[in-house]
Amino acid sequence: MIVLITGASHTGKTLLAQRILEEYKYPYLSIDHLKMGLIRSGNTALTPEDDEELTGYLWPIVREMIRTAIENRQNLTVEGCYVPFDWRKDFDERYLLEIRFICLAMTEEYIDSHFDEIRGHASDIEARLDDSYCTPGMLKKDNKRFLEGFREAGEDVVLIEKGYEEVYSRLSSK
């Protein structure tokens, strides 16, 4: 089984992947780690700020890693924001049956009423060296892009309206 987790910045993708690791023993791949490895090694001239280009660059690699894990009957959680809205077109039915897709997004109301808490949890799993770019406006714009893009593609989006724990409990019961 592959658990594919995507969503906007600060929505708890890495936290969810860590919890899946702890509860189900599924290892996880952080697409951010792959991105930084390729950037730091000089294998691409892209920078961490080139989000749109990075999706096109990283997804073919991630897609083939997912296929390989499915073919080898391995469990794996893949998490990161570099998943294209139309990701399903890259897999036939036998692969899709083995992929559980989760997209996380926060409502604007949640961002408005919990911004300090959101920022306070930014380094729960990984240390963010610089989180100064995170503003309510940036979060709203990013969440809107994920929400609209994945919904337009026909995907369900898990909305964070009350808190991360409520979402995690809801996902764990499925």
mmCIF file of C-alpha atoms in Angstrom:
data_model
loop_
_atom_site.group_PDB
_atom_site.id
_atom_site.type_symbol
_atom_site.label_atom_id
_atom_site.label_comp_id
_atom_site.label_asym_id
_atom_site.label_seq_id
_atom_site.Cartn_x
_atom_site.Cartn_y
_atom_site.Cartn_z
ATOM 1 C CA MET A 1 0.000 0.000 0.000
ATOM 2 C CA ILE A 2 1.174 3.481 -0.877
ATOM 3 C CA VAL A 3 -0.088 6.430 1.152
ATOM 4 C CA LEU A 4 0.367 9.569 -0.937
ATOM 5 C CA ILE A 5 0.055 12.701 1.204
ATOM 6 C CA THR A 6 0.072 16.167 -0.299
ATOM 7 C CA GLY A 7 -1.274 19.566 0.570
ATOM 8 C CA ALA A 8 -0.428 23.135 1.328
ATOM 9 C CA SER A 9 2.447 24.326 3.467
ATOM 10 C CA HIS A 10 2.097 23.837 7.240
ATOM 11 C CA THR A 11 -0.884 21.440 6.959
ATOM 12 C CA GLY A 12 0.843 18.589 8.816
ATOM 13 C CA LYS A 13 1.905 16.343 5.915
ATOM 14 C CA THR A 14 5.151 15.315 7.586
ATOM 15 C CA LEU A 15 3.449 14.882 10.954
ATOM 16 C CA LEU A 16 0.871 12.565 9.367
ATOM 17 C CA ALA A 17 3.617 10.574 7.609
ATOM 18 C CA GLN A 18 5.496 10.252 10.913
ATOM 19 C CA ARG A 19 2.364 8.996 12.661
ATOM 20 C CA ILE A 20 1.761 6.438 9.904
ATOM 21 C CA LEU A 21 5.354 5.291 10.385
ATOM 22 C CA GLU A 22 4.846 4.922 14.120
ATOM 23 C CA GLU A 23 1.429 3.261 13.912
ATOM 24 C CA TYR A 24 1.698 1.074 10.797
ATOM 25 C CA LYS A 25 5.490 0.867 10.360
ATOM 26 C CA TYR A 26 5.290 2.238 6.793
ATOM 27 C CA PRO A 27 8.533 4.014 5.974
ATOM 28 C CA TYR A 28 8.129 7.393 4.364
ATOM 29 C CA LEU A 29 9.764 9.410 1.658
ATOM 30 C CA SER A 30 9.810 13.163 2.049
ATOM 31 C CA ILE A 31 9.707 14.734 -1.403
ATOM 32 C CA ASP A 32 11.357 17.776 0.213
ATOM 33 C CA HIS A 33 14.393 15.635 1.085
ATOM 34 C CA LEU A 34 14.607 14.407 -2.499
ATOM 35 C CA LYS A 35 14.289 18.017 -3.719
ATOM 36 C CA MET A 36 17.058 19.298 -1.477
ATOM 37 C CA GLY A 37 19.328 16.356 -2.312
ATOM 38 C CA LEU A 38 19.010 17.075 -6.016
ATOM 39 C CA ILE A 39 19.466 20.830 -5.515
ATOM 40 C CA ARG A 40 22.421 20.596 -3.118
ATOM 41 C CA SER A 41 24.188 17.949 -5.217
ATOM 42 C CA GLY A 42 24.049 20.214 -8.253
ATOM 43 C CA ASN A 43 21.813 17.858 -10.245
ATOM 44 C CA THR A 44 19.454 20.734 -11.012
ATOM 45 C CA ALA A 45 19.692 24.487 -11.269
ATOM 46 C CA LEU A 46 16.231 24.810 -9.707
ATOM 47 C CA THR A 47 15.957 26.441 -6.292
ATOM 48 C CA PRO A 48 13.644 25.693 -3.342
ATOM 49 C CA GLU A 49 11.462 28.637 -4.444
ATOM 50 C CA ASP A 50 10.758 27.151 -7.911
ATOM 51 C CA ASP A 51 7.649 25.278 -6.776
ATOM 52 C CA GLU A 52 5.870 24.926 -10.121
ATOM 53 C CA GLU A 53 8.988 23.792 -11.971
ATOM 54 C CA LEU A 54 9.948 21.481 -9.117
ATOM 55 C CA THR A 55 6.667 19.586 -9.397
ATOM 56 C CA GLY A 56 7.388 18.828 -13.062
ATOM 57 C CA TYR A 57 10.986 17.910 -12.264
ATOM 58 C CA LEU A 58 10.365 15.766 -9.168
ATOM 59 C CA TRP A 59 7.090 14.024 -10.007
ATOM 60 C CA PRO A 60 8.460 11.661 -12.703
ATOM 61 C CA ILE A 61 11.050 10.412 -10.190
ATOM 62 C CA VAL A 62 8.518 10.085 -7.365
ATOM 63 C CA ARG A 63 5.992 8.412 -9.702
ATOM 64 C CA GLU A 64 8.494 5.725 -10.639
ATOM 65 C CA MET A 65 9.467 5.174 -7.005
ATOM 66 C CA ILE A 66 5.767 4.627 -6.227
ATOM 67 C CA ARG A 67 5.423 2.159 -9.110
ATOM 68 C CA THR A 68 8.514 0.284 -7.959
ATOM 69 C CA ALA A 69 7.233 0.020 -4.386
ATOM 70 C CA ILE A 70 3.855 -1.279 -5.614
ATOM 71 C CA GLU A 71 5.487 -3.808 -7.941
ATOM 72 C CA ASN A 72 7.686 -4.994 -5.069
ATOM 73 C CA ARG A 73 4.622 -5.181 -2.770
ATOM 74 C CA GLN A 74 6.180 -2.730 -0.341
ATOM 75 C CA ASN A 75 4.332 -0.293 1.889
ATOM 76 C CA LEU A 76 5.447 3.313 1.615
ATOM 77 C CA THR A 77 4.180 6.739 2.566
ATOM 78 C CA VAL A 78 5.187 9.525 0.197
ATOM 79 C CA GLU A 79 4.643 13.073 1.450
ATOM 80 C CA GLY A 80 5.183 16.475 -0.019
ATOM 81 C CA CYS A 81 3.635 19.322 -1.917
ATOM 82 C CA TYR A 82 5.108 18.368 -5.316
ATOM 83 C CA VAL A 83 2.243 16.167 -6.509
ATOM 84 C CA PRO A 84 0.490 17.337 -9.677
ATOM 85 C CA PHE A 85 -3.266 17.828 -9.568
ATOM 86 C CA ASP A 86 -3.689 15.248 -12.354
ATOM 87 C CA TRP A 87 -1.413 12.621 -10.755
ATOM 88 C CA ARG A 88 -3.892 9.782 -11.393
ATOM 89 C CA LYS A 89 -3.330 9.908 -15.163
ATOM 90 C CA ASP A 90 0.127 8.428 -14.563
ATOM 91 C CA PHE A 91 -1.159 5.157 -13.105
ATOM 92 C CA ASP A 92 -3.394 2.440 -14.480
ATOM 93 C CA GLU A 93 -6.076 0.812 -12.338
ATOM 94 C CA ARG A 94 -3.849 -1.914 -10.845
ATOM 95 C CA TYR A 95 -1.573 0.780 -9.400
ATOM 96 C CA LEU A 96 -4.394 3.082 -8.326
ATOM 97 C CA LEU A 97 -5.912 0.268 -6.257
ATOM 98 C CA GLU A 98 -2.730 0.304 -4.164
ATOM 99 C CA ILE A 99 -2.589 4.068 -3.568
ATOM 100 C CA ARG A 100 -4.424 5.903 -0.803
ATOM 101 C CA PHE A 101 -4.419 9.602 -1.634
ATOM 102 C CA ILE A 102 -4.689 12.274 1.059
ATOM 103 C CA CYS A 103 -4.660 16.010 0.369
ATOM 104 C CA LEU A 104 -4.643 18.360 3.361
ATOM 105 C CA ALA A 105 -5.779 21.980 3.313
ATOM 106 C CA MET A 106 -6.773 24.504 5.955
ATOM 107 C CA THR A 107 -9.813 26.740 5.758
ATOM 108 C CA GLU A 108 -9.266 30.494 5.767
ATOM 109 C CA GLU A 109 -11.174 30.694 9.052
ATOM 110 C CA TYR A 110 -8.835 28.153 10.621
ATOM 111 C CA ILE A 111 -5.789 30.097 9.435
ATOM 112 C CA ASP A 112 -7.236 33.353 10.802
ATOM 113 C CA SER A 113 -8.049 31.934 14.218
ATOM 114 C CA HIS A 114 -5.034 29.615 14.654
ATOM 115 C CA PHE A 115 -2.136 31.299 12.846
ATOM 116 C CA ASP A 116 0.161 31.483 15.892
ATOM 117 C CA GLU A 117 -0.560 27.830 16.675
ATOM 118 C CA ILE A 118 0.131 26.830 13.046
ATOM 119 C CA ARG A 119 3.505 28.604 13.147
ATOM 120 C CA GLY A 120 4.174 27.129 16.584
ATOM 121 C CA HIS A 121 3.923 23.595 15.196
ATOM 122 C CA ALA A 122 6.043 24.266 12.104
ATOM 123 C CA SER A 123 9.048 22.404 13.499
ATOM 124 C CA ASP A 124 7.285 19.534 15.275
ATOM 125 C CA ILE A 125 8.909 16.901 13.048
ATOM 126 C CA GLU A 126 11.608 18.746 11.143
ATOM 127 C CA ALA A 127 13.464 21.905 12.081
ATOM 128 C CA ARG A 128 12.571 24.750 9.756
ATOM 129 C CA LEU A 129 15.611 26.954 9.518
ATOM 130 C CA ASP A 130 13.646 29.918 8.175
ATOM 131 C CA ASP A 131 9.881 30.165 8.501
ATOM 132 C CA SER A 132 9.679 33.926 8.000
ATOM 133 C CA TYR A 133 7.915 33.467 4.655
ATOM 134 C CA CYS A 134 4.905 32.006 6.464
ATOM 135 C CA THR A 135 2.212 34.664 6.741
ATOM 136 C CA PRO A 136 -1.561 34.338 6.938
ATOM 137 C CA GLY A 137 -1.821 35.654 3.374
ATOM 138 C CA MET A 138 0.702 33.139 2.045
ATOM 139 C CA LEU A 139 -1.041 30.266 3.827
ATOM 140 C CA LYS A 140 -4.449 31.312 2.484
ATOM 141 C CA LYS A 141 -3.139 31.577 -1.065
ATOM 142 C CA ASP A 142 -1.332 28.220 -0.866
ATOM 143 C CA ASN A 143 -4.301 26.422 0.693
ATOM 144 C CA LYS A 144 -6.679 27.883 -1.885
ATOM 145 C CA ARG A 145 -4.436 26.664 -4.715
ATOM 146 C CA PHE A 146 -4.372 23.100 -3.369
ATOM 147 C CA LEU A 147 -8.065 23.073 -2.535
ATOM 148 C CA GLU A 148 -9.172 24.367 -5.917
ATOM 149 C CA GLY A 149 -6.628 22.399 -7.958
ATOM 150 C CA PHE A 150 -7.299 19.010 -6.426
ATOM 151 C CA ARG A 151 -11.059 19.497 -6.228
ATOM 152 C CA GLU A 152 -11.107 20.505 -9.908
ATOM 153 C CA ALA A 153 -9.206 17.278 -10.623
ATOM 154 C CA GLY A 154 -11.952 15.337 -8.808
ATOM 155 C CA GLU A 155 -10.010 14.610 -5.634
ATOM 156 C CA ASP A 156 -11.297 14.743 -2.087
ATOM 157 C CA VAL A 157 -9.496 17.262 0.087
ATOM 158 C CA VAL A 158 -9.327 16.810 3.852
ATOM 159 C CA LEU A 159 -10.116 20.205 5.365
ATOM 160 C CA ILE A 160 -8.502 21.278 8.589
ATOM 161 C CA GLU A 161 -11.265 23.267 10.261
ATOM 162 C CA LYS A 162 -10.914 22.459 13.957
ATOM 163 C CA GLY A 163 -7.371 21.163 14.321
ATOM 164 C CA TYR A 164 -4.808 18.599 13.284
ATOM 165 C CA GLU A 165 -5.811 16.045 15.912
ATOM 166 C CA GLU A 166 -9.403 15.994 14.684
ATOM 167 C CA VAL A 167 -8.170 15.361 11.135
ATOM 168 C CA TYR A 168 -5.749 12.655 12.203
ATOM 169 C CA SER A 169 -8.485 10.889 14.168
ATOM 170 C CA ARG A 170 -10.791 11.057 11.166
ATOM 171 C CA LEU A 171 -8.125 9.643 8.829
ATOM 172 C CA SER A 172 -7.152 6.891 11.291
ATOM 173 C CA SER A 173 -10.709 5.603 11.411
ATOM 174 C CA LYS A 174 -10.785 5.005 7.648
#
